[in-house]
Amino acid sequence: MEFTTEPFDLDEAPAHAVVAREVIQSAELDAVDVGPFGNTAEGGADEVLTAVDTLLREALASGATRVSLQVNVIGEEAP
């Protein structure tokens, strides 16, 4: 999954961006990479969907006017 929250503020991270990062960093995901212009996370389907639900609710409640989100499903390789 990749996501960004808006509006941007280059001088100081807005509350909605801080909340979104905290949600993702505390979720039960396999890998998280937080950056100034985008964030990525990887994990199982249930964990990612739970994190997305919480991310959207809390970021919007904290003042985000837009959340751009991309979720990719990567299948398991056959044995």
XYZ file of N, CA, C and O in Angstrom:
316
model
N 0.845 -1.154 0.000
C 0.000 0.000 0.000
C 0.896 1.223 0.000
O 1.949 1.219 0.618
N 0.446 2.253 -0.701
C 1.096 3.559 -0.683
C 0.033 4.599 -0.368
O -1.104 4.469 -0.812
N 0.406 5.621 0.405
C -0.572 6.671 0.686
C 0.099 7.999 0.965
O 1.257 8.057 1.373
N -0.643 9.055 0.712
C -0.275 10.414 1.106
C -1.529 11.091 1.634
O -2.648 10.723 1.273
N -1.328 12.067 2.493
C -2.450 12.851 2.996
C -2.214 14.313 2.614
O -1.071 14.749 2.465
N -3.291 15.020 2.437
C -3.213 16.439 2.077
C -4.141 17.231 2.980
O -5.097 16.667 3.496
N -3.925 18.503 3.173
C -3.005 19.371 2.466
C -1.568 19.214 2.984
O -1.338 18.832 4.119
N -0.613 19.510 2.088
C 0.802 19.459 2.412
C 1.208 20.726 3.152
O 0.644 21.778 2.944
N 2.220 20.595 3.974
C 2.871 21.738 4.596
C 4.348 21.383 4.645
O 4.740 20.456 5.349
N 5.154 22.069 3.845
C 6.568 21.733 3.760
C 7.366 22.187 4.975
O 8.478 21.717 5.197
N 6.824 23.112 5.767
C 7.547 23.605 6.933
C 7.370 22.722 8.161
O 8.283 22.568 8.960
N 6.181 22.158 8.319
C 5.887 21.349 9.502
C 4.832 20.310 9.139
O 3.861 20.612 8.457
N 5.031 19.100 9.620
C 4.069 18.031 9.311
C 2.720 18.351 9.948
O 2.639 18.586 11.155
N 1.642 18.377 9.146
C 0.313 18.645 9.687
C -0.149 17.505 10.595
O 0.340 16.368 10.478
N -1.096 17.803 11.448
C -1.603 16.801 12.394
C -2.084 15.541 11.691
O -1.821 14.426 12.146
N -2.766 15.699 10.553
C -3.287 14.517 9.863
C -2.165 13.624 9.338
O -2.291 12.408 9.337
N -1.038 14.215 8.940
C 0.096 13.422 8.464
C 0.757 12.676 9.618
O 1.127 11.506 9.480
N 0.871 13.331 10.754
C 1.458 12.701 11.936
C 0.583 11.532 12.390
O 1.078 10.433 12.658
N -0.717 11.753 12.440
C -1.647 10.693 12.852
C -1.580 9.519 11.888
O -1.527 8.361 12.306
N -1.562 9.799 10.596
C -1.506 8.725 9.599
C -0.239 7.899 9.764
O -0.282 6.663 9.721
N 0.881 8.548 9.962
C 2.136 7.822 10.159
C 2.101 6.976 11.425
O 2.567 5.842 11.426
N 1.550 7.540 12.500
C 1.457 6.786 13.749
C 0.580 5.550 13.593
O 0.897 4.486 14.126
N -0.525 5.688 12.868
C -1.417 4.549 12.628
C -0.659 3.448 11.903
O -0.695 2.279 12.302
N 0.042 3.803 10.845
C 0.744 2.806 10.044
C 1.914 2.198 10.811
O 2.144 0.995 10.761
N 2.641 3.012 11.544
C 3.785 2.486 12.291
C 3.366 1.571 13.436
O 4.118 0.681 13.813
N 2.170 1.765 13.970
C 1.714 0.915 15.075
C 0.885 -0.279 14.602
O 0.544 -1.142 15.403
N 0.587 -0.345 13.312
C -0.197 -1.461 12.779
C 0.672 -2.717 12.703
O 1.903 -2.641 12.684
N 0.019 -3.843 12.649
C 0.723 -5.128 12.563
C 1.046 -5.446 11.104
O 0.471 -6.342 10.497
N 1.999 -4.690 10.563
C 2.397 -4.841 9.169
C 3.821 -5.378 9.090
O 4.585 -5.264 10.043
N 4.176 -5.941 7.935
C 5.493 -6.546 7.764
C 6.595 -5.517 7.516
O 7.724 -5.694 7.953
N 6.273 -4.456 6.786
C 7.269 -3.438 6.454
C 6.574 -2.087 6.319
O 5.488 -2.005 5.765
N 7.214 -1.049 6.845
C 6.677 0.310 6.767
C 7.821 1.247 6.411
O 8.897 1.177 7.003
N 7.589 2.120 5.438
C 8.563 3.132 5.066
C 7.830 4.471 5.033
O 6.917 4.669 4.228
N 8.232 5.370 5.909
C 7.579 6.674 6.031
C 8.487 7.727 5.422
O 9.672 7.792 5.731
N 7.930 8.542 4.529
C 8.705 9.600 3.885
C 7.923 10.894 3.849
O 6.734 10.927 4.155
N 8.573 11.992 3.455
C 7.917 13.293 3.464
C 6.826 13.448 2.403
O 5.905 14.227 2.574
N 6.919 12.683 1.299
C 5.941 12.844 0.224
C 5.148 11.577 -0.054
O 4.334 11.552 -0.964
N 5.384 10.544 0.705
C 4.648 9.306 0.510
C 5.085 8.268 1.518
O 6.185 8.349 2.071
N 4.204 7.347 1.768
C 4.447 6.309 2.752
C 4.064 4.972 2.140
O 3.098 4.891 1.370
N 4.802 3.932 2.480
C 4.468 2.609 1.984
C 4.422 1.632 3.143
O 5.086 1.823 4.171
N 3.623 0.592 2.963
C 3.516 -0.454 3.973
C 3.166 -1.759 3.272
O 2.504 -1.758 2.240
N 3.630 -2.844 3.851
C 3.354 -4.163 3.316
C 2.875 -5.064 4.434
O 3.302 -4.926 5.575
N 2.007 -5.998 4.078
C 1.536 -6.956 5.058
C 0.462 -7.833 4.462
O 0.115 -7.712 3.280
N -0.066 -8.692 5.301
C -1.150 -9.562 4.878
C -2.418 -8.763 4.603
O -2.568 -7.627 5.077
N -3.318 -9.362 3.855
C -4.541 -8.659 3.442
C -5.338 -8.137 4.632
O -5.740 -6.969 4.643
N -5.577 -8.959 5.628
C -6.377 -8.512 6.779
C -5.701 -7.368 7.518
O -6.351 -6.394 7.912
N -4.398 -7.468 7.701
C -3.667 -6.419 8.416
C -3.660 -5.107 7.627
O -3.836 -4.030 8.210
N -3.467 -5.203 6.322
C -3.468 -3.989 5.492
C -4.850 -3.350 5.477
O -4.987 -2.134 5.640
N -5.890 -4.154 5.308
C -7.245 -3.587 5.273
C -7.632 -2.955 6.606
O -8.265 -1.899 6.634
N -7.227 -3.556 7.696
C -7.488 -2.968 9.018
C -6.748 -1.637 9.157
O -7.312 -0.643 9.630
N -5.489 -1.618 8.719
C -4.698 -0.384 8.798
C -5.288 0.706 7.911
O -5.345 1.874 8.305
N -5.758 0.350 6.709
C -6.363 1.327 5.798
C -7.614 1.932 6.425
O -7.816 3.151 6.385
N -8.452 1.106 7.016
C -9.668 1.600 7.665
C -9.325 2.617 8.751
O -9.876 3.726 8.782
N -8.404 2.261 9.617
C -8.011 3.157 10.708
C -7.330 4.406 10.165
O -7.598 5.525 10.622
N -6.465 4.232 9.176
C -5.771 5.356 8.557
C -6.763 6.375 8.006
O -6.659 7.578 8.279
N -7.717 5.918 7.221
C -8.693 6.835 6.624
C -9.510 7.553 7.686
O -9.680 8.776 7.630
N -10.029 6.818 8.630
C -10.860 7.431 9.672
C -10.099 8.468 10.485
O -10.585 9.574 10.725
N -8.894 8.122 10.921
C -8.147 9.019 11.810
C -7.526 10.203 11.062
O -7.486 11.310 11.586
N -7.052 9.979 9.836
C -6.479 11.092 9.073
C -7.554 12.120 8.730
O -7.344 13.330 8.868
N -8.713 11.654 8.295
C -9.797 12.583 7.969
C -10.302 13.310 9.211
O -10.573 14.507 9.170
N -10.383 12.600 10.335
C -10.812 13.232 11.590
C -9.792 14.257 12.083
O -10.138 15.170 12.841
N -8.540 14.130 11.632
C -7.470 15.036 12.066
C -7.214 16.167 11.085
O -6.214 16.872 11.194
N -8.090 16.313 10.083
C -7.987 17.465 9.204
C -7.542 17.206 7.778
O -7.408 18.159 7.006
N -7.300 15.969 7.416
C -6.940 15.697 6.019
C -8.121 16.040 5.122
O -9.270 15.753 5.455
N -7.826 16.669 4.001
C -8.873 16.973 3.027
C -8.843 15.988 1.866
O -9.770 15.935 1.074
N -7.754 15.225 1.775
C -7.627 14.204 0.740
C -6.631 13.156 1.228
O -5.603 13.484 1.811
N -6.960 11.908 0.969
C -6.029 10.815 1.208
C -5.915 10.064 -0.111
O -6.907 9.555 -0.627
N -4.717 10.054 -0.668
C -4.468 9.298 -1.893
C -3.913 7.948 -1.474
O -2.933 7.871 -0.728
N -4.543 6.901 -1.974
C -4.215 5.558 -1.509
C -4.143 4.609 -2.691
O -4.993 4.652 -3.584
N -3.128 3.796 -2.698
C -3.001 2.748 -3.714
C -2.700 1.448 -2.999
O -1.775 1.373 -2.179
N -3.486 0.429 -3.296
C -3.281 -0.886 -2.708
C -2.993 -1.864 -3.839
O -3.777 -1.944 -4.799
N -1.901 -2.561 -3.734
C -1.527 -3.585 -4.717
C -1.590 -4.953 -4.052
O -1.130 -5.115 -2.928
N -2.134 -5.911 -4.774
C -2.179 -7.280 -4.298
C -1.109 -8.061 -5.026
O -1.087 -8.099 -6.256
N -0.234 -8.648 -4.247
C 0.840 -9.444 -4.817
C 0.581 -10.885 -4.432
O 0.537 -11.221 -3.242
N 0.358 -11.730 -5.410
C 0.058 -13.125 -5.150
C 1.276 -13.885 -4.665
O 2.424 -13.494 -4.914
N 1.006 -14.955 -3.971
C 2.087 -15.822 -3.508
C 2.583 -16.668 -4.671
O 1.815 -17.059 -5.533
N 3.884 -16.937 -4.668
C 4.440 -17.780 -5.706
C 4.051 -19.239 -5.450
O 3.994 -19.678 -4.310
N 3.793 -19.956 -6.511
C 3.460 -21.370 -6.384
C 4.697 -22.155 -5.933
O 5.805 -21.834 -6.352
N 4.498 -23.167 -5.092
C 5.667 -23.935 -4.603
C 6.307 -24.747 -5.712
O 5.775 -25.073 -6.693
